[in-house]
Short mmCIF file of C-alpha atoms and ligand atoms in Angstrom, two decimals:
data_model
loop_
_atom_site.label_atom_id
_atom_site.label_comp_id
_atom_site.label_asym_id
_atom_site.label_seq_id
_atom_site.Cartn_x
_atom_site.Cartn_y
_atom_site.Cartn_z
CA UNK A 271 27.44 59.57 12.79
CA UNK A 272 26.25 57.64 9.77
CA UNK A 273 22.61 57.52 8.75
CA UNK A 274 21.13 55.14 6.17
CA UNK A 275 18.00 56.39 4.42
CA UNK A 276 16.08 54.11 2.12
CA UNK A 277 13.27 54.85 -0.35
CA UNK A 278 11.32 52.55 -2.65
CA UNK A 279 11.10 52.05 -6.39
CA UNK A 280 7.74 52.90 -8.03
CA UNK A 281 4.83 50.46 -7.60
CA UNK A 282 1.11 50.18 -8.23
CA UNK A 283 1.25 51.62 -11.75
CA UNK A 284 3.06 54.83 -10.70
CA UNK A 285 6.11 55.99 -12.67
CA UNK A 286 7.90 57.44 -9.66
CA UNK A 287 7.95 56.92 -5.91
CA UNK A 288 8.28 60.16 -3.90
CA UNK A 289 9.95 58.24 -1.06
CA UNK A 290 13.16 57.68 -3.02
CA UNK A 291 12.78 60.98 -4.92
CA UNK A 292 12.85 62.82 -1.58
CA UNK A 293 15.72 60.68 -0.20
CA UNK A 294 17.73 61.34 -3.40
CA UNK A 295 17.36 65.10 -2.92
CA UNK A 296 18.94 65.05 0.55
CA UNK A 297 22.48 66.40 0.83
CA UNK A 298 25.39 64.03 1.47
CA UNK A 299 25.83 65.52 4.96
CA UNK A 300 23.29 66.93 7.41
CA UNK A 301 24.98 68.49 10.46
CA UNK A 302 27.50 65.90 11.62
CA UNK A 303 25.65 63.05 9.91
CA UNK A 304 26.89 61.32 6.77
CA UNK A 305 23.89 60.33 4.66
CA UNK A 306 23.84 57.00 2.80
CA UNK A 307 20.95 56.46 0.35
CA UNK A 308 19.60 53.17 -0.94
CA UNK A 309 16.62 52.30 -3.13
CA UNK A 310 14.66 49.19 -2.11
CA UNK A 311 12.50 46.98 -4.36
CA UNK A 312 8.74 46.79 -3.71
CA UNK A 313 9.08 43.07 -3.15
CA UNK A 314 8.08 40.98 -0.14
CA UNK A 315 10.92 38.60 -1.01
CA UNK A 316 13.77 40.98 -1.83
CA UNK A 317 13.18 44.19 0.17
CA UNK A 318 14.38 42.73 3.49
CA UNK A 319 17.58 41.17 2.09
CA UNK A 320 18.36 44.44 0.20
CA UNK A 321 17.96 46.44 3.42
CA UNK A 322 20.05 43.99 5.45
CA UNK A 323 22.87 44.00 2.90
CA UNK A 324 22.93 47.85 2.92
CA UNK A 325 23.17 47.79 6.75
CA UNK A 326 25.94 45.17 6.67
CA UNK A 327 27.82 47.18 4.06
CA UNK A 328 27.57 50.64 5.66
CA UNK A 329 27.27 49.97 9.43
CA UNK A 330 24.98 52.97 10.05
CA UNK A 331 24.22 54.39 13.53
CA UNK A 332 20.60 54.96 12.51
CA UNK A 333 18.30 53.79 9.72
CA UNK A 334 15.25 55.65 8.45
CA UNK A 335 13.25 53.75 5.84
CA UNK A 336 10.82 55.83 3.79
CA UNK A 337 7.83 54.75 1.71
CA UNK A 338 4.84 56.23 -0.07
CA UNK A 339 1.39 56.23 1.53
CA UNK A 340 -0.91 57.51 -1.23
CA UNK A 341 -3.91 59.27 0.27
CA UNK A 342 -2.11 60.72 3.30
CA UNK A 343 -2.16 64.49 3.67
CA UNK A 344 0.95 64.67 5.84
CA UNK A 345 4.18 62.89 6.64
CA UNK A 346 3.51 59.88 8.88
CA UNK A 347 6.12 58.95 11.48
CA UNK A 348 5.42 55.27 12.05
CA UNK A 349 5.39 53.97 15.62
CA UNK A 350 4.91 50.22 15.13
CA UNK A 351 5.63 47.32 12.79
CA UNK A 352 3.66 44.07 12.99
CA UNK A 353 4.69 40.52 12.11
CA UNK A 354 2.17 40.29 9.27
CA UNK A 355 2.16 40.30 5.50
CA UNK A 356 -1.38 40.77 4.21
CA UNK A 357 -1.37 42.54 0.85
CA UNK A 358 -4.36 44.22 -0.77
CA UNK A 359 -2.48 44.23 -4.10
CA UNK A 360 0.40 42.36 -5.70
CA UNK A 361 3.97 43.57 -5.15
CA UNK A 362 6.34 44.24 -8.08
CA UNK A 363 7.05 40.49 -8.32
CA UNK A 364 3.33 39.74 -8.68
CA UNK A 365 3.21 38.28 -5.15
CA UNK A 366 0.25 38.94 -2.82
CA UNK A 367 0.70 37.23 0.56
CA UNK A 368 -2.29 36.75 2.83
CA UNK A 369 -1.94 36.51 6.60
CA UNK A 370 1.68 35.38 6.52
CA UNK A 371 4.27 36.32 9.16
CA UNK A 372 7.26 38.47 8.16
CA UNK A 373 9.44 36.27 10.39
CA UNK A 374 8.16 32.80 11.40
CA UNK A 375 8.09 32.67 15.23
CA UNK A 376 9.09 36.35 15.46
CA UNK A 377 7.46 38.62 18.05
CA UNK A 378 4.06 40.09 17.15
CA UNK A 379 5.43 43.57 16.77
CA UNK A 380 8.13 46.14 17.45
CA UNK A 381 8.14 49.82 18.33
CA UNK A 382 10.22 52.23 16.28
CA UNK A 383 13.38 53.20 18.16
CA UNK A 384 13.32 56.67 16.60
CA UNK A 385 11.94 59.58 18.68
CA UNK A 386 8.63 59.53 16.77
CA UNK A 387 6.87 62.32 18.66
CA UNK A 388 9.87 64.61 18.58
CA UNK A 389 10.24 64.07 14.85
CA UNK A 390 6.54 64.84 14.23
CA UNK A 391 6.80 67.94 16.45
CA UNK A 392 9.94 69.13 14.63
CA UNK A 393 8.15 68.90 11.29
CA UNK A 394 4.96 70.56 12.53
CA UNK A 395 6.85 73.44 14.11
CA UNK A 396 8.49 74.01 10.73
CA UNK A 397 5.06 74.08 9.05
CA UNK A 398 5.31 70.67 7.42
CA UNK A 399 2.15 68.59 7.94
CA UNK A 400 3.11 65.53 10.01
CA UNK A 401 1.68 63.08 12.51
CA UNK A 402 2.57 59.95 14.45
CA UNK A 403 0.94 56.92 12.82
CA UNK A 404 0.24 53.77 14.82
CA UNK A 405 0.27 51.39 11.85
CA UNK A 406 2.64 51.08 8.91
CA UNK A 407 0.07 48.79 7.27
CA UNK A 408 0.60 45.17 6.25
CA UNK A 409 2.22 45.66 2.83
CA UNK A 410 5.90 45.94 1.84
CA UNK A 411 6.63 49.03 4.00
CA UNK A 412 5.58 47.24 7.18
CA UNK A 413 7.58 44.24 5.98
CA UNK A 414 10.71 46.41 5.73
CA UNK A 415 10.11 48.17 9.06
CA UNK A 416 9.58 44.84 10.84
CA UNK A 417 12.66 43.33 9.17
CA UNK A 418 14.76 46.32 10.28
CA UNK A 419 13.60 46.23 13.89
CA UNK A 420 13.85 42.44 14.09
CA UNK A 421 17.45 42.60 12.85
CA UNK A 422 18.32 45.32 15.40
CA UNK A 423 16.66 43.46 18.31
CA UNK A 424 17.73 39.92 17.48
CA UNK A 425 21.36 40.88 16.83
CA UNK A 426 21.49 43.54 19.59
CA UNK A 427 22.78 46.10 17.10
CA UNK A 428 23.52 49.64 18.37
CA UNK A 429 21.27 51.11 15.67
CA UNK A 430 18.17 53.29 15.98
CA UNK A 431 15.62 52.48 13.34
CA UNK A 432 12.18 53.36 12.10
CA UNK A 433 9.94 54.22 9.19
CA UNK A 434 8.39 57.33 7.66
CA UNK A 435 5.55 57.40 5.10
CA UNK A 436 5.22 60.32 2.67
CA UNK A 437 2.09 61.32 0.68
CA UNK A 438 1.70 61.36 -3.11
CA UNK A 439 3.84 64.05 -4.73
CA UNK A 440 2.06 66.98 -6.40
CA UNK A 441 3.04 65.53 -9.79
CA UNK A 442 1.39 62.18 -8.98
CA UNK A 443 -1.78 63.78 -7.62
CA UNK A 444 -2.15 66.05 -10.68
CA UNK A 445 -3.68 63.15 -12.63
CA UNK A 446 -5.80 61.72 -9.82
CA UNK A 447 -9.31 62.50 -8.58
CA UNK A 448 -9.94 66.04 -7.34
CA UNK A 449 -9.29 66.21 -3.62
CA UNK A 450 -6.45 63.66 -3.65
CA UNK A 451 -4.00 64.91 -1.02
CA UNK A 452 -0.40 65.54 -2.02
CA UNK A 453 2.79 67.27 -0.91
CA UNK A 454 5.59 68.96 -2.85
CA UNK A 455 8.84 66.99 -2.91
CA UNK A 456 10.64 70.00 -1.41
CA UNK A 457 8.49 69.70 1.72
CA UNK A 458 9.12 65.95 1.95
CA UNK A 459 12.86 66.48 1.57
CA UNK A 460 12.83 69.21 4.22
CA UNK A 461 10.78 66.91 6.46
CA UNK A 462 13.32 64.09 6.10
CA UNK A 463 16.15 66.53 6.81
CA UNK A 464 14.38 67.63 10.01
CA UNK A 465 13.90 63.97 10.96
CA UNK A 466 17.64 63.35 10.49
CA UNK A 467 18.50 66.43 12.57
CA UNK A 468 16.18 65.25 15.36
CA UNK A 469 17.78 61.78 15.41
CA UNK A 470 21.26 63.28 15.21
CA UNK A 471 20.56 65.62 18.15
CA UNK A 472 19.61 62.60 20.29
CA UNK A 473 22.63 60.51 19.41
CA UNK A 474 23.17 57.72 21.95
N1 PCA B 22 4.76 52.10 -0.12
C1 PCA B 22 4.25 50.77 0.07
C2 PCA B 22 5.36 49.85 -0.35
C3 PCA B 22 6.33 50.69 -1.10
C4 PCA B 22 5.93 52.07 -0.83
O1 PCA B 22 6.55 53.10 -1.19
C5 PCA B 22 3.70 50.54 1.49
O2 PCA B 22 3.22 51.50 2.13
O3 PCA B 22 3.72 49.42 1.97
#
């Protein structure tokens, strides 16, 4: 089985993004799964096309997109993506859409086709803080998750897909206000590995 994992480039004034840092640290193989890694731009315009071209190039059996959710204390397994771009800040192109659809005339939303509860349980039982989140937000991460699920549904692709948000890394939080939650990259990487193993064990 082939699994595509994506992370994002830094954004919002940060010099690194733990989503791609954690993806980069994954081994090339996990169990029977071959791991393909791609970095996506934090761009409403270019993130979707970059994801689609990686899928068309590699033909994965499953896709897990990963992004940073600063302020979270655990790894969030996202359940839904909505057809909405409504940014509280500009993306890396300086674009800040307000109440725009991701796909004109697309459905309002999609559910992740990953086993979200089983992934969260696998992480928690390995002492990695995790939870199922019911909103991936309305910024670039939601844009990517919606684009992924819309591609899978509209083209009837035999791909399971979903999204995972990781907290700030310890290095990022070191310079932020006291009390800012963070997680060591080792835990995030282990969490992503457990997510891959859970998806792999449920291969359809
Ligand atoms: N997090 C942002 C976009 C890129 C990233 O890593 C988000 O949650 O939308």
